[in-house]
CSV table of C-alpha atoms in Angstrom, one decimal:
chain,number,residue,atom,x,y,z
E,20,MET,CA,14.3,-37.8,-24.7
E,21,PHE,CA,13.1,-35.3,-27.3
E,22,TYR,CA,9.4,-34.8,-26.6
E,23,SER,CA,9.1,-32.5,-29.8
E,24,ARG,CA,10.0,-35.2,-32.3
E,25,ASN,CA,6.2,-36.3,-32.7
E,26,CYS,CA,5.0,-32.6,-33.3
E,27,GLY,CA,8.2,-31.9,-35.4
E,28,GLU,CA,7.2,-34.8,-37.7
E,29,ARG,CA,3.6,-34.0,-37.6
E,30,ILE,CA,4.2,-30.5,-38.7
E,31,VAL,CA,6.1,-31.5,-41.6
E,32,ARG,CA,3.7,-34.4,-42.7
E,33,GLU,CA,0.3,-32.7,-42.0
E,34,LYS,CA,1.0,-28.8,-41.9
E,35,GLN,CA,2.6,-27.8,-45.3
E,36,GLU,CA,1.1,-24.1,-44.6
E,37,ILE,CA,3.6,-23.9,-41.6
E,38,SER,CA,6.9,-22.4,-42.6
E,39,TYR,CA,8.6,-21.2,-39.4
E,40,ALA,CA,8.9,-22.5,-35.9
E,41,LYS,CA,10.4,-20.7,-33.0
E,42,ILE,CA,12.0,-23.1,-30.5
E,43,GLU,CA,11.8,-22.3,-26.8
E,44,THR,CA,12.6,-25.7,-25.4
E,45,SER,CA,15.8,-26.0,-23.6
E,46,PRO,CA,18.6,-26.7,-24.4
E,47,LEU,CA,17.9,-24.4,-26.9
E,48,PRO,CA,21.0,-25.0,-29.4
E,49,ASP,CA,20.5,-28.6,-29.3
E,50,THR,CA,16.7,-28.6,-29.5
E,51,VAL,CA,17.0,-26.2,-32.7
E,52,GLN,CA,19.3,-28.6,-34.3
E,53,LYS,CA,17.0,-31.7,-33.5
E,54,TRP,CA,13.9,-29.7,-34.9
E,55,ILE,CA,15.9,-28.8,-38.1
E,56,GLU,CA,16.9,-32.5,-38.6
E,57,ILE,CA,13.1,-33.5,-38.2
E,58,CYS,CA,12.0,-30.7,-40.5
E,59,GLY,CA,14.6,-30.5,-43.0
E,60,ASP,CA,13.9,-27.4,-45.3
E,61,SER,CA,10.3,-27.5,-45.1
E,62,VAL,CA,10.4,-25.4,-41.8
E,63,SER,CA,12.6,-22.5,-41.1
E,64,VAL,CA,13.8,-23.1,-37.5
E,65,PHE,CA,14.5,-19.9,-35.2
E,66,GLY,CA,15.6,-19.7,-31.7
E,67,GLY,CA,14.0,-17.8,-28.9
E,68,ALA,CA,14.9,-17.1,-25.2
E,69,SER,CA,15.4,-13.3,-26.2
E,70,GLY,CA,18.3,-14.0,-28.4
E,71,VAL,CA,20.3,-15.1,-25.5
E,72,TYR,CA,21.8,-18.1,-27.1
E,73,LEU,CA,21.9,-16.3,-30.9
E,74,LEU,CA,25.4,-17.4,-32.1
E,75,GLU,CA,25.0,-21.1,-30.8
E,76,GLU,CA,21.6,-21.5,-32.4
E,77,LEU,CA,23.0,-20.1,-35.7
E,78,MET,CA,26.0,-22.4,-35.5
E,79,TYR,CA,23.4,-25.5,-35.1
E,80,GLY,CA,21.4,-24.5,-38.0
E,81,SER,CA,19.0,-21.9,-37.0
E,82,LYS,CA,17.9,-19.1,-39.3
E,83,GLY,CA,17.7,-16.6,-36.7
E,84,THR,CA,16.1,-15.5,-33.5
E,85,MET,CA,12.7,-14.2,-32.8
E,86,PRO,CA,13.6,-11.9,-29.9
E,87,HIS,CA,11.2,-9.0,-28.4
E,88,PHE,CA,11.2,-6.5,-31.0
E,89,ALA,CA,12.9,-3.8,-28.8
E,90,PHE,CA,16.1,-5.9,-29.2
E,91,ILE,CA,16.1,-6.2,-32.9
E,92,PRO,CA,18.6,-3.6,-33.6
E,93,MET,CA,20.9,-5.3,-31.2
E,94,PHE,CA,21.1,-8.6,-33.2
E,95,ARG,CA,21.0,-7.0,-36.7
E,96,LYS,CA,24.9,-6.5,-37.0
E,97,VAL,CA,25.5,-10.1,-35.2
E,98,LEU,CA,23.3,-11.8,-37.9
E,99,ASP,CA,25.0,-9.9,-40.9
E,100,LEU,CA,28.4,-10.8,-39.2
E,101,PHE,CA,27.5,-14.3,-39.0
E,102,LYS,CA,25.8,-14.5,-42.3
E,103,SER,CA,29.0,-13.2,-43.9
E,104,ASN,CA,31.1,-15.8,-42.4
E,105,ASP,CA,32.8,-13.4,-39.9
E,106,LEU,CA,32.5,-15.4,-36.9
E,107,MET,CA,34.7,-13.7,-34.8
E,108,GLY,CA,33.3,-10.2,-35.5
E,109,ALA,CA,29.9,-12.0,-34.8
E,110,GLN,CA,31.3,-13.4,-31.6
E,111,VAL,CA,32.7,-10.0,-30.4
E,112,GLU,CA,29.5,-7.9,-31.3
E,113,PHE,CA,27.4,-10.5,-29.6
E,114,GLU,CA,29.7,-10.2,-26.2
E,115,ARG,CA,28.8,-6.6,-26.2
E,116,TYR,CA,25.1,-7.3,-25.6
E,117,LYS,CA,25.6,-10.3,-23.2
E,118,SER,CA,25.8,-8.1,-20.0
E,119,VAL,CA,22.6,-6.6,-20.8
E,120,PHE,CA,20.7,-9.8,-21.4
E,121,ASN,CA,22.4,-11.5,-18.3
E,122,CYS,CA,21.6,-8.8,-15.8
E,123,GLY,CA,18.5,-10.5,-14.3
E,124,LEU,CA,16.2,-8.0,-15.1
E,125,PRO,CA,12.8,-9.2,-16.4
E,126,GLN,CA,12.4,-8.7,-20.0
E,127,ILE,CA,9.4,-6.4,-19.9
E,128,PHE,CA,11.6,-3.7,-17.9
E,129,MET,CA,14.3,-3.8,-20.3
E,130,THR,CA,12.1,-3.6,-23.3
E,131,LYS,CA,10.3,-0.6,-22.0
E,132,GLU,CA,13.4,1.1,-21.1
E,133,ILE,CA,14.8,0.8,-24.5
E,134,LEU,CA,11.8,1.8,-26.2
E,135,LYS,CA,11.4,4.9,-23.9
E,136,ARG,CA,15.1,5.6,-24.8
E,137,ALA,CA,14.0,5.4,-28.7
E,138,GLY,CA,11.2,7.8,-28.1
E,139,VAL,CA,8.2,5.3,-28.3
E,140,PHE,CA,7.3,5.3,-24.6
E,141,LYS,CA,7.1,8.5,-22.4
E,142,SER,CA,7.1,6.1,-19.3
E,143,VAL,CA,8.4,2.9,-18.3
E,144,ASP,CA,5.6,2.5,-15.7
E,145,LEU,CA,3.9,-0.9,-15.5
E,146,ARG,CA,0.4,-1.5,-14.1
E,147,GLU,CA,-0.3,-3.9,-11.3
E,148,PRO,CA,0.3,-6.6,-10.4
E,149,VAL,CA,3.8,-6.3,-11.7
E,150,ASN,CA,6.3,-5.4,-8.8
E,151,PRO,CA,9.1,-3.0,-9.7
E,152,PRO,CA,12.6,-4.4,-10.2
E,153,ALA,CA,15.3,-4.5,-7.4
E,154,PRO,CA,17.1,-1.3,-7.6
E,155,GLU,CA,20.6,-3.1,-7.9
E,156,LEU,CA,19.0,-5.0,-11.1
E,157,TRP,CA,17.7,-1.8,-12.6
E,158,LYS,CA,21.1,0.2,-12.0
E,159,ASP,CA,23.0,-3.0,-13.5
E,160,PHE,CA,21.0,-2.9,-16.7
E,161,VAL,CA,20.8,0.9,-17.2
E,162,ARG,CA,24.7,1.0,-16.9
E,163,ASN,CA,25.3,-1.9,-19.1
E,164,TYR,CA,22.7,-0.6,-21.6
E,165,GLU,CA,24.2,2.9,-21.4
E,166,LEU,CA,27.5,1.3,-22.5
E,167,LEU,CA,26.0,0.2,-25.9
E,168,GLU,CA,24.5,3.6,-26.7
């Protein structure tokens, strides 16, 4: 059952000032498509989940993704290629990033490291009660991210 149907219909009917919706409900590509069917052109639907399903969501009609701000440069080229109908190029570019997003490291650690490397942060340390990431996951993320730099 699609639980968001009533919410989507209500947004279209009662909340004309809403222009965008970020969909986080799994399965994302399918849910994105259902929201687009409900909202039509009145609401621009974006995917979530840190952009992990970006290409699938685009193929189902999403306008894009709303990832954490540290990841935006990673998706710019993928979006440009997709919008210019270079689906193969978009897939190849997206595959370059998959190893980073699928490394199992919580997003906050990846974000802080990316921003540190960009000169935004001086440290990647997090305050309590956050536990440090497992050393293997950290090494895997750093190795995969460095391949992208």
